[in-house]
């Protein structure tokens, strides 16, 4: 009986839902694809974009799946004709607001050229949109075979903001979905940005519409990761990094002890961008400014590349063989002359477990001393 | 941490102390902020600076530097007097309550106020709030540990948690926030003078025998070695002759740097293995270039004891190598052959000799990390510690008296200095200062001072000040900030050119040998 009380039918299949679940949640759990734009996990659904509308038997209008609770014996269709029609209209409207007609202009040589010239003028770049091929709106326009011709473009209301080292805010590509505002206020709780002005003038603003650098923003980049289009983009990788040219490798951040799971985006054997891994503890996609933007050291020209031996007060390059023999010989001699406890080893809170294990094994088994420590205290 | 990071959002009350969380653990701070803003949790903040978390706090106790034992005893005084403590927990799971009660008795809210400067009524409110929580989490960081009474401070927090039965439950716990990616792992793996991996003691004959068999060696040393803060003075006396330093930069991170530098220069032989030519590497006889985290395979263990994979994304530059390969080469050349096929093979050995890691393998870490203790390959890991019992059986209350910090202000050095990190830089800045963006946000050192003190000493915002302690002096830009408390200035320790640790006091906690970075006496004057 209990099962029957929690039954929902989606596209002709019956599913059990949990108390407080939305239609979207039940669908996602059962691998039914309902497109979303404004919906951001771990936040309160706003239903702002309405791209996730579905047909619910008996309802007067289409309902947003992200904010409609599942209820008993509900019958839902996620891709019916009225649903598809509604989604196409929403996408057409979004494509007309600002600078978005990338997905569908490929076959129209004249307009495509004009579009790219506009991009060049506005962005200072002759390249494709920085998120071309990695854009939720583009994906949806392609999926629903919609182009930007239906409505006249609203034009570009606000200039781009690039007056900070990390994030470009390109308002011409903003679809006002509000995900960045939720990421900032409900996930990171930095409360730096909000929705400002009204109606056609609506804009995502920080601190009374000042640049991010003069606001409470701490550049965690949660908003960039949440942005489904090209409105918020990492400044350093913008136009330089194309997602189809990069590999993503999951690893653990090397800064503080939280151990955030992140993707290193690699292009030509260089780390060119970092994003958080969604859905995985401990950070569930969140990062801080250091984890997201502090990766330059990896490829720094100041990295040490060769063993160095000091002679007459200055370093010279050496081969590994020479350097290792010198170290082993010197440590061996000091151990012999002054005893094992005349040598100390500082291992590191920065290197791996395996490496720490090896360093302590070396200290105890090869040097025969317990003089090993690291900077836990410092 | 006894509990997980995710657990923070399960707490009804969070007691946060000695942690500038939004700057030092920003992602973890979001868990606290979400708990407060969306889940109805109450936040008690105890911190001498008006840090960002104060905006989220229900109660903020602004204690004088180095007076932590006093306010913690004060909270326990109230909780015991008003009988708000968890009798069942105290009776069944702890010993030493009577001694604790006797010591706590004299720490009346008024007496505590006279030491800490926190209003007696606020302390009472905080005690009632924490004791009344169904699940109360304590989060702390170096503001608790980096004192000559650091060990006392930590034990006192443990007393408070046990008193209220806040251990072994979801949303509770005593949770130190680890400041470095793998400081937990370095400890777990035996990077400490008294223990092998998994905290197995070197003084224990059986353990040594086990390790000797596993490693194919005899005569492992049986007496605990020197801690880092003891090695430096021994180097100064020339009884320590050589140091092999892997990935550490003590010449920015150590206290009383002038002394540390002299000591390191006294060594006969210094080897530094690092990814950059650090201040410490400059003094080395041999520098060995190593691969960074993005260039190697392995694991890190985070602050919640979760063992997580590190994966190679790019090639290491030039001839640099994995740290473990370098160390193995040195060992082999010293007549103790060490060689492994891969980091995976090392983890296999770790799991064989380390009970708390016995169930950990790379295959199991593929999707997400596992919390140790994980004693067998089918054990799910242990997110929350001490659910049934403590490792030693019953939890012991330590009756602890308040002791003032080692250095006090006087007529010559009238201001207190406390040190820490800022969000845009990390530790000695070796990594973060390679980022133009981070440098643009935080280009140079500063001394944070209250508006009242700035007026008193005649400083304008942005002017240069000379800051001197009994050990050295530096110059830094004045930053007038309401975050500072009157009588205390703050300087971040990242900047080698103007190193705060030239000023700090190397006075150590007698047990942990941690330096008192959080309190010393200084004077300010206009820079020439």
PDB file of C-alpha atoms in Angstrom, chain A residues 99-281:
ATOM      1  CA  UNK A  99      24.806  37.843 -27.999  1.00  0.00           C
ATOM      2  CA  UNK A 100      23.914  34.166 -28.455  1.00  0.00           C
ATOM      3  CA  UNK A 101      23.325  33.055 -31.995  1.00  0.00           C
ATOM      4  CA  UNK A 102      26.311  30.764 -32.298  1.00  0.00           C
ATOM      5  CA  UNK A 103      24.816  27.306 -32.502  1.00  0.00           C
ATOM      6  CA  UNK A 104      22.647  27.746 -35.438  1.00  0.00           C
ATOM      7  CA  UNK A 105      24.313  30.222 -37.748  1.00  0.00           C
ATOM      8  CA  UNK A 106      26.773  27.727 -39.213  1.00  0.00           C
ATOM      9  CA  UNK A 107      24.797  27.302 -42.421  1.00  0.00           C
ATOM     10  CA  UNK A 108      24.124  30.993 -42.906  1.00  0.00           C
ATOM     11  CA  UNK A 109      27.405  32.365 -44.202  1.00  0.00           C
ATOM     12  CA  UNK A 110      26.464  36.029 -44.274  1.00  0.00           C
ATOM     13  CA  UNK A 111      24.998  36.300 -40.834  1.00  0.00           C
ATOM     14  CA  UNK A 112      27.707  34.131 -39.376  1.00  0.00           C
ATOM     15  CA  UNK A 113      30.336  36.536 -40.639  1.00  0.00           C
ATOM     16  CA  UNK A 114      28.445  39.493 -39.246  1.00  0.00           C
ATOM     17  CA  UNK A 115      28.039  37.686 -35.950  1.00  0.00           C
ATOM     18  CA  UNK A 116      31.737  37.001 -35.703  1.00  0.00           C
ATOM     19  CA  UNK A 117      32.544  40.613 -36.563  1.00  0.00           C
ATOM     20  CA  UNK A 118      30.271  41.714 -33.753  1.00  0.00           C
ATOM     21  CA  UNK A 119      31.954  39.305 -31.408  1.00  0.00           C
ATOM     22  CA  UNK A 120      35.298  40.696 -32.453  1.00  0.00           C
ATOM     23  CA  UNK A 121      34.136  44.228 -31.765  1.00  0.00           C
ATOM     24  CA  UNK A 122      32.597  43.455 -28.386  1.00  0.00           C
ATOM     25  CA  UNK A 123      35.061  40.915 -27.046  1.00  0.00           C
ATOM     26  CA  UNK A 124      38.253  42.045 -28.660  1.00  0.00           C
ATOM     27  CA  UNK A 125      38.645  38.601 -30.138  1.00  0.00           C
ATOM     28  CA  UNK A 126      38.051  37.151 -33.581  1.00  0.00           C
ATOM     29  CA  UNK A 127      37.526  33.707 -32.169  1.00  0.00           C
ATOM     30  CA  UNK A 128      34.408  31.701 -31.552  1.00  0.00           C
ATOM     31  CA  UNK A 129      32.485  32.375 -28.353  1.00  0.00           C
ATOM     32  CA  UNK A 130      34.785  31.342 -25.480  1.00  0.00           C
ATOM     33  CA  UNK A 131      32.420  28.579 -24.390  1.00  0.00           C
ATOM     34  CA  UNK A 132      31.552  27.358 -27.881  1.00  0.00           C
ATOM     35  CA  UNK A 133      30.882  23.639 -27.570  1.00  0.00           C
ATOM     36  CA  UNK A 134      30.678  23.894 -23.794  1.00  0.00           C
ATOM     37  CA  UNK A 135      27.444  25.861 -23.427  1.00  0.00           C
ATOM     38  CA  UNK A 136      24.163  24.634 -22.065  1.00  0.00           C
ATOM     39  CA  UNK A 137      22.125  27.073 -24.167  1.00  0.00           C
ATOM     40  CA  UNK A 138      23.935  26.015 -27.314  1.00  0.00           C
ATOM     41  CA  UNK A 139      23.288  22.365 -26.486  1.00  0.00           C
ATOM     42  CA  UNK A 140      19.597  23.029 -25.988  1.00  0.00           C
ATOM     43  CA  UNK A 141      19.281  25.103 -29.157  1.00  0.00           C
ATOM     44  CA  UNK A 142      20.842  22.246 -31.037  1.00  0.00           C
ATOM     45  CA  UNK A 143      18.719  19.615 -29.317  1.00  0.00           C
ATOM     46  CA  UNK A 144      15.479  21.443 -30.040  1.00  0.00           C
ATOM     47  CA  UNK A 145      16.640  22.706 -33.454  1.00  0.00           C
ATOM     48  CA  UNK A 146      16.007  26.334 -32.701  1.00  0.00           C
ATOM     49  CA  UNK A 147      17.747  29.369 -34.136  1.00  0.00           C
ATOM     50  CA  UNK A 148      17.973  32.984 -33.123  1.00  0.00           C
ATOM     51  CA  UNK A 149      16.023  34.412 -36.075  1.00  0.00           C
ATOM     52  CA  UNK A 150      12.581  34.299 -34.579  1.00  0.00           C
ATOM     53  CA  UNK A 151      12.826  37.459 -32.481  1.00  0.00           C
ATOM     54  CA  UNK A 152      14.921  40.552 -33.008  1.00  0.00           C
ATOM     55  CA  UNK A 153      17.953  40.770 -30.762  1.00  0.00           C
ATOM     56  CA  UNK A 154      17.534  42.943 -27.697  1.00  0.00           C
ATOM     57  CA  UNK A 155      21.022  44.295 -28.225  1.00  0.00           C
ATOM     58  CA  UNK A 156      23.709  44.627 -25.613  1.00  0.00           C
ATOM     59  CA  UNK A 157      22.737  46.666 -22.607  1.00  0.00           C
ATOM     60  CA  UNK A 158      25.763  46.469 -20.341  1.00  0.00           C
ATOM     61  CA  UNK A 159      29.479  46.530 -21.162  1.00  0.00           C
ATOM     62  CA  UNK A 160      31.773  43.690 -20.291  1.00  0.00           C
ATOM     63  CA  UNK A 161      33.623  43.844 -16.963  1.00  0.00           C
ATOM     64  CA  UNK A 162      37.196  42.618 -16.880  1.00  0.00           C
ATOM     65  CA  UNK A 163      38.644  44.741 -14.091  1.00  0.00           C
ATOM     66  CA  UNK A 164      39.806  41.832 -11.946  1.00  0.00           C
ATOM     67  CA  UNK A 165      42.450  39.184 -12.459  1.00  0.00           C
ATOM     68  CA  UNK A 166      40.216  36.129 -12.545  1.00  0.00           C
ATOM     69  CA  UNK A 167      36.717  36.497 -13.944  1.00  0.00           C
ATOM     70  CA  UNK A 168      35.288  38.119 -17.075  1.00  0.00           C
ATOM     71  CA  UNK A 169      31.659  39.169 -16.751  1.00  0.00           C
ATOM     72  CA  UNK A 170      30.186  39.344 -20.240  1.00  0.00           C
ATOM     73  CA  UNK A 171      26.670  40.641 -19.671  1.00  0.00           C
ATOM     74  CA  UNK A 172      25.888  40.322 -23.389  1.00  0.00           C
ATOM     75  CA  UNK A 173      25.808  36.550 -22.932  1.00  0.00           C
ATOM     76  CA  UNK A 174      23.952  36.498 -19.609  1.00  0.00           C
ATOM     77  CA  UNK A 175      20.534  34.838 -19.734  1.00  0.00           C
ATOM     78  CA  UNK A 176      19.652  35.910 -16.165  1.00  0.00           C
ATOM     79  CA  UNK A 177      19.090  32.343 -15.046  1.00  0.00           C
ATOM     80  CA  UNK A 178      20.306  33.307 -11.568  1.00  0.00           C
ATOM     81  CA  UNK A 179      22.537  30.273 -11.015  1.00  0.00           C
ATOM     82  CA  UNK A 180      25.512  32.495 -10.184  1.00  0.00           C
ATOM     83  CA  UNK A 181      23.473  34.341  -7.576  1.00  0.00           C
ATOM     84  CA  UNK A 182      22.455  31.053  -5.981  1.00  0.00           C
ATOM     85  CA  UNK A 183      26.011  29.712  -6.151  1.00  0.00           C
ATOM     86  CA  UNK A 184      27.239  32.828  -4.366  1.00  0.00           C
ATOM     87  CA  UNK A 185      24.456  33.141  -1.791  1.00  0.00           C
ATOM     88  CA  UNK A 186      23.297  29.587  -1.173  1.00  0.00           C
ATOM     89  CA  UNK A 187      26.359  27.427  -1.836  1.00  0.00           C
ATOM     90  CA  UNK A 188      29.403  29.508  -0.893  1.00  0.00           C
ATOM     91  CA  UNK A 189      27.361  32.024   1.113  1.00  0.00           C
ATOM     92  CA  UNK A 190      29.687  34.860   0.175  1.00  0.00           C
ATOM     93  CA  UNK A 191      26.679  37.083  -0.527  1.00  0.00           C
ATOM     94  CA  UNK A 192      28.607  39.153  -3.055  1.00  0.00           C
ATOM     95  CA  UNK A 193      26.226  39.255  -6.021  1.00  0.00           C
ATOM     96  CA  UNK A 194      22.516  39.588  -6.515  1.00  0.00           C
ATOM     97  CA  UNK A 195      19.882  40.348  -9.101  1.00  0.00           C
ATOM     98  CA  UNK A 196      19.616  44.078  -9.615  1.00  0.00           C
ATOM     99  CA  UNK A 197      17.382  46.536 -11.483  1.00  0.00           C
ATOM    100  CA  UNK A 198      14.133  45.350 -13.028  1.00  0.00           C
ATOM    101  CA  UNK A 199      12.416  44.176 -16.181  1.00  0.00           C
ATOM    102  CA  UNK A 200      14.474  44.584 -19.295  1.00  0.00           C
ATOM    103  CA  UNK A 201      17.192  46.329 -17.294  1.00  0.00           C
ATOM    104  CA  UNK A 202      17.791  43.345 -15.009  1.00  0.00           C
ATOM    105  CA  UNK A 203      21.446  42.733 -14.344  1.00  0.00           C
ATOM    106  CA  UNK A 204      23.491  40.575 -11.993  1.00  0.00           C
ATOM    107  CA  UNK A 205      25.189  43.115  -9.741  1.00  0.00           C
ATOM    108  CA  UNK A 206      27.748  43.176  -6.967  1.00  0.00           C
ATOM    109  CA  UNK A 207      27.692  45.699  -4.123  1.00  0.00           C
ATOM    110  CA  UNK A 208      25.417  48.325  -5.647  1.00  0.00           C
ATOM    111  CA  UNK A 209      26.596  47.564  -9.190  1.00  0.00           C
ATOM    112  CA  UNK A 210      30.292  48.002  -8.599  1.00  0.00           C
ATOM    113  CA  UNK A 211      33.010  45.824 -10.141  1.00  0.00           C
ATOM    114  CA  UNK A 212      33.594  42.482  -8.426  1.00  0.00           C
ATOM    115  CA  UNK A 213      36.977  43.607  -7.196  1.00  0.00           C
ATOM    116  CA  UNK A 214      35.354  46.318  -5.108  1.00  0.00           C
ATOM    117  CA  UNK A 215      32.713  44.031  -3.618  1.00  0.00           C
ATOM    118  CA  UNK A 216      32.616  41.208  -1.064  1.00  0.00           C
ATOM    119  CA  UNK A 217      33.635  38.809  -3.837  1.00  0.00           C
ATOM    120  CA  UNK A 218      36.526  36.546  -2.836  1.00  0.00           C
ATOM    121  CA  UNK A 219      36.899  35.031  -6.303  1.00  0.00           C
ATOM    122  CA  UNK A 220      36.026  31.475  -5.400  1.00  0.00           C
ATOM    123  CA  UNK A 221      34.670  31.138  -8.942  1.00  0.00           C
ATOM    124  CA  UNK A 222      31.623  29.150  -7.852  1.00  0.00           C
ATOM    125  CA  UNK A 223      29.607  31.453 -10.133  1.00  0.00           C
ATOM    126  CA  UNK A 224      31.826  30.716 -13.113  1.00  0.00           C
ATOM    127  CA  UNK A 225      31.388  27.006 -12.626  1.00  0.00           C
ATOM    128  CA  UNK A 226      27.629  27.488 -12.273  1.00  0.00           C
ATOM    129  CA  UNK A 227      27.231  29.695 -15.361  1.00  0.00           C
ATOM    130  CA  UNK A 228      25.564  27.628 -18.086  1.00  0.00           C
ATOM    131  CA  UNK A 229      26.605  30.020 -20.857  1.00  0.00           C
ATOM    132  CA  UNK A 230      29.553  32.285 -21.626  1.00  0.00           C
ATOM    133  CA  UNK A 231      28.592  35.148 -19.310  1.00  0.00           C
ATOM    134  CA  UNK A 232      31.127  34.234 -16.617  1.00  0.00           C
ATOM    135  CA  UNK A 233      34.409  32.880 -17.866  1.00  0.00           C
ATOM    136  CA  UNK A 234      37.873  32.422 -16.358  1.00  0.00           C
ATOM    137  CA  UNK A 235      39.912  35.359 -17.603  1.00  0.00           C
ATOM    138  CA  UNK A 236      43.140  33.468 -18.048  1.00  0.00           C
ATOM    139  CA  UNK A 237      41.793  30.605 -20.120  1.00  0.00           C
ATOM    140  CA  UNK A 238      39.230  32.644 -22.068  1.00  0.00           C
ATOM    141  CA  UNK A 239      39.700  32.120 -25.818  1.00  0.00           C
ATOM    142  CA  UNK A 240      42.905  30.187 -25.141  1.00  0.00           C
ATOM    143  CA  UNK A 241      41.396  26.971 -23.914  1.00  0.00           C
ATOM    144  CA  UNK A 242      38.955  24.907 -25.949  1.00  0.00           C
ATOM    145  CA  UNK A 243      37.306  22.119 -24.098  1.00  0.00           C
ATOM    146  CA  UNK A 244      37.590  19.677 -26.990  1.00  0.00           C
ATOM    147  CA  UNK A 245      41.349  20.125 -26.937  1.00  0.00           C
ATOM    148  CA  UNK A 246      41.711  19.464 -23.221  1.00  0.00           C
ATOM    149  CA  UNK A 247      41.816  16.387 -21.019  1.00  0.00           C
ATOM    150  CA  UNK A 248      40.279  16.486 -17.545  1.00  0.00           C
ATOM    151  CA  UNK A 249      42.109  14.651 -14.789  1.00  0.00           C
ATOM    152  CA  UNK A 250      40.496  14.277 -11.377  1.00  0.00           C
ATOM    153  CA  UNK A 251      42.814  14.822  -8.451  1.00  0.00           C
ATOM    154  CA  UNK A 252      43.034  16.331  -4.971  1.00  0.00           C
ATOM    155  CA  UNK A 253      43.824  20.010  -4.390  1.00  0.00           C
ATOM    156  CA  UNK A 254      47.287  20.691  -2.992  1.00  0.00           C
ATOM    157  CA  UNK A 255      46.537  23.730  -0.843  1.00  0.00           C
ATOM    158  CA  UNK A 256      44.739  23.390   2.511  1.00  0.00           C
ATOM    159  CA  UNK A 257      43.624  20.280   4.368  1.00  0.00           C
ATOM    160  CA  UNK A 258      40.044  20.214   3.088  1.00  0.00           C
ATOM    161  CA  UNK A 259      41.172  18.044   0.159  1.00  0.00           C
ATOM    162  CA  UNK A 260      38.809  19.381  -2.489  1.00  0.00           C
ATOM    163  CA  UNK A 261      38.353  17.146  -5.500  1.00  0.00           C
ATOM    164  CA  UNK A 262      39.175  19.024  -8.660  1.00  0.00           C
ATOM    165  CA  UNK A 263      39.697  18.548 -12.364  1.00  0.00           C
ATOM    166  CA  UNK A 264      42.926  19.709 -13.866  1.00  0.00           C
ATOM    167  CA  UNK A 265      42.173  20.695 -17.470  1.00  0.00           C
ATOM    168  CA  UNK A 266      45.241  19.912 -19.517  1.00  0.00           C
ATOM    169  CA  UNK A 267      46.048  21.279 -22.956  1.00  0.00           C
ATOM    170  CA  UNK A 268      49.435  20.633 -24.597  1.00  0.00           C
ATOM    171  CA  UNK A 269      50.847  19.136 -21.380  1.00  0.00           C
ATOM    172  CA  UNK A 270      49.945  22.270 -19.405  1.00  0.00           C
ATOM    173  CA  UNK A 271      47.340  22.789 -16.709  1.00  0.00           C
ATOM    174  CA  UNK A 272      45.223  25.574 -18.204  1.00  0.00           C
ATOM    175  CA  UNK A 273      42.112  25.575 -16.040  1.00  0.00           C
ATOM    176  CA  UNK A 274      40.765  24.040 -12.852  1.00  0.00           C
ATOM    177  CA  UNK A 275      37.176  23.155 -11.956  1.00  0.00           C
ATOM    178  CA  UNK A 276      35.600  21.424  -8.957  1.00  0.00           C
ATOM    179  CA  UNK A 277      34.259  17.878  -9.264  1.00  0.00           C
ATOM    180  CA  UNK A 278      30.495  18.008  -8.783  1.00  0.00           C
ATOM    181  CA  UNK A 279      28.669  15.406  -6.696  1.00  0.00           C
ATOM    182  CA  UNK A 280      31.768  14.112  -4.908  1.00  0.00           C
ATOM    183  CA  UNK A 281      32.712  14.772  -1.275  1.00  0.00           C
TER     184      UNK A 281
END
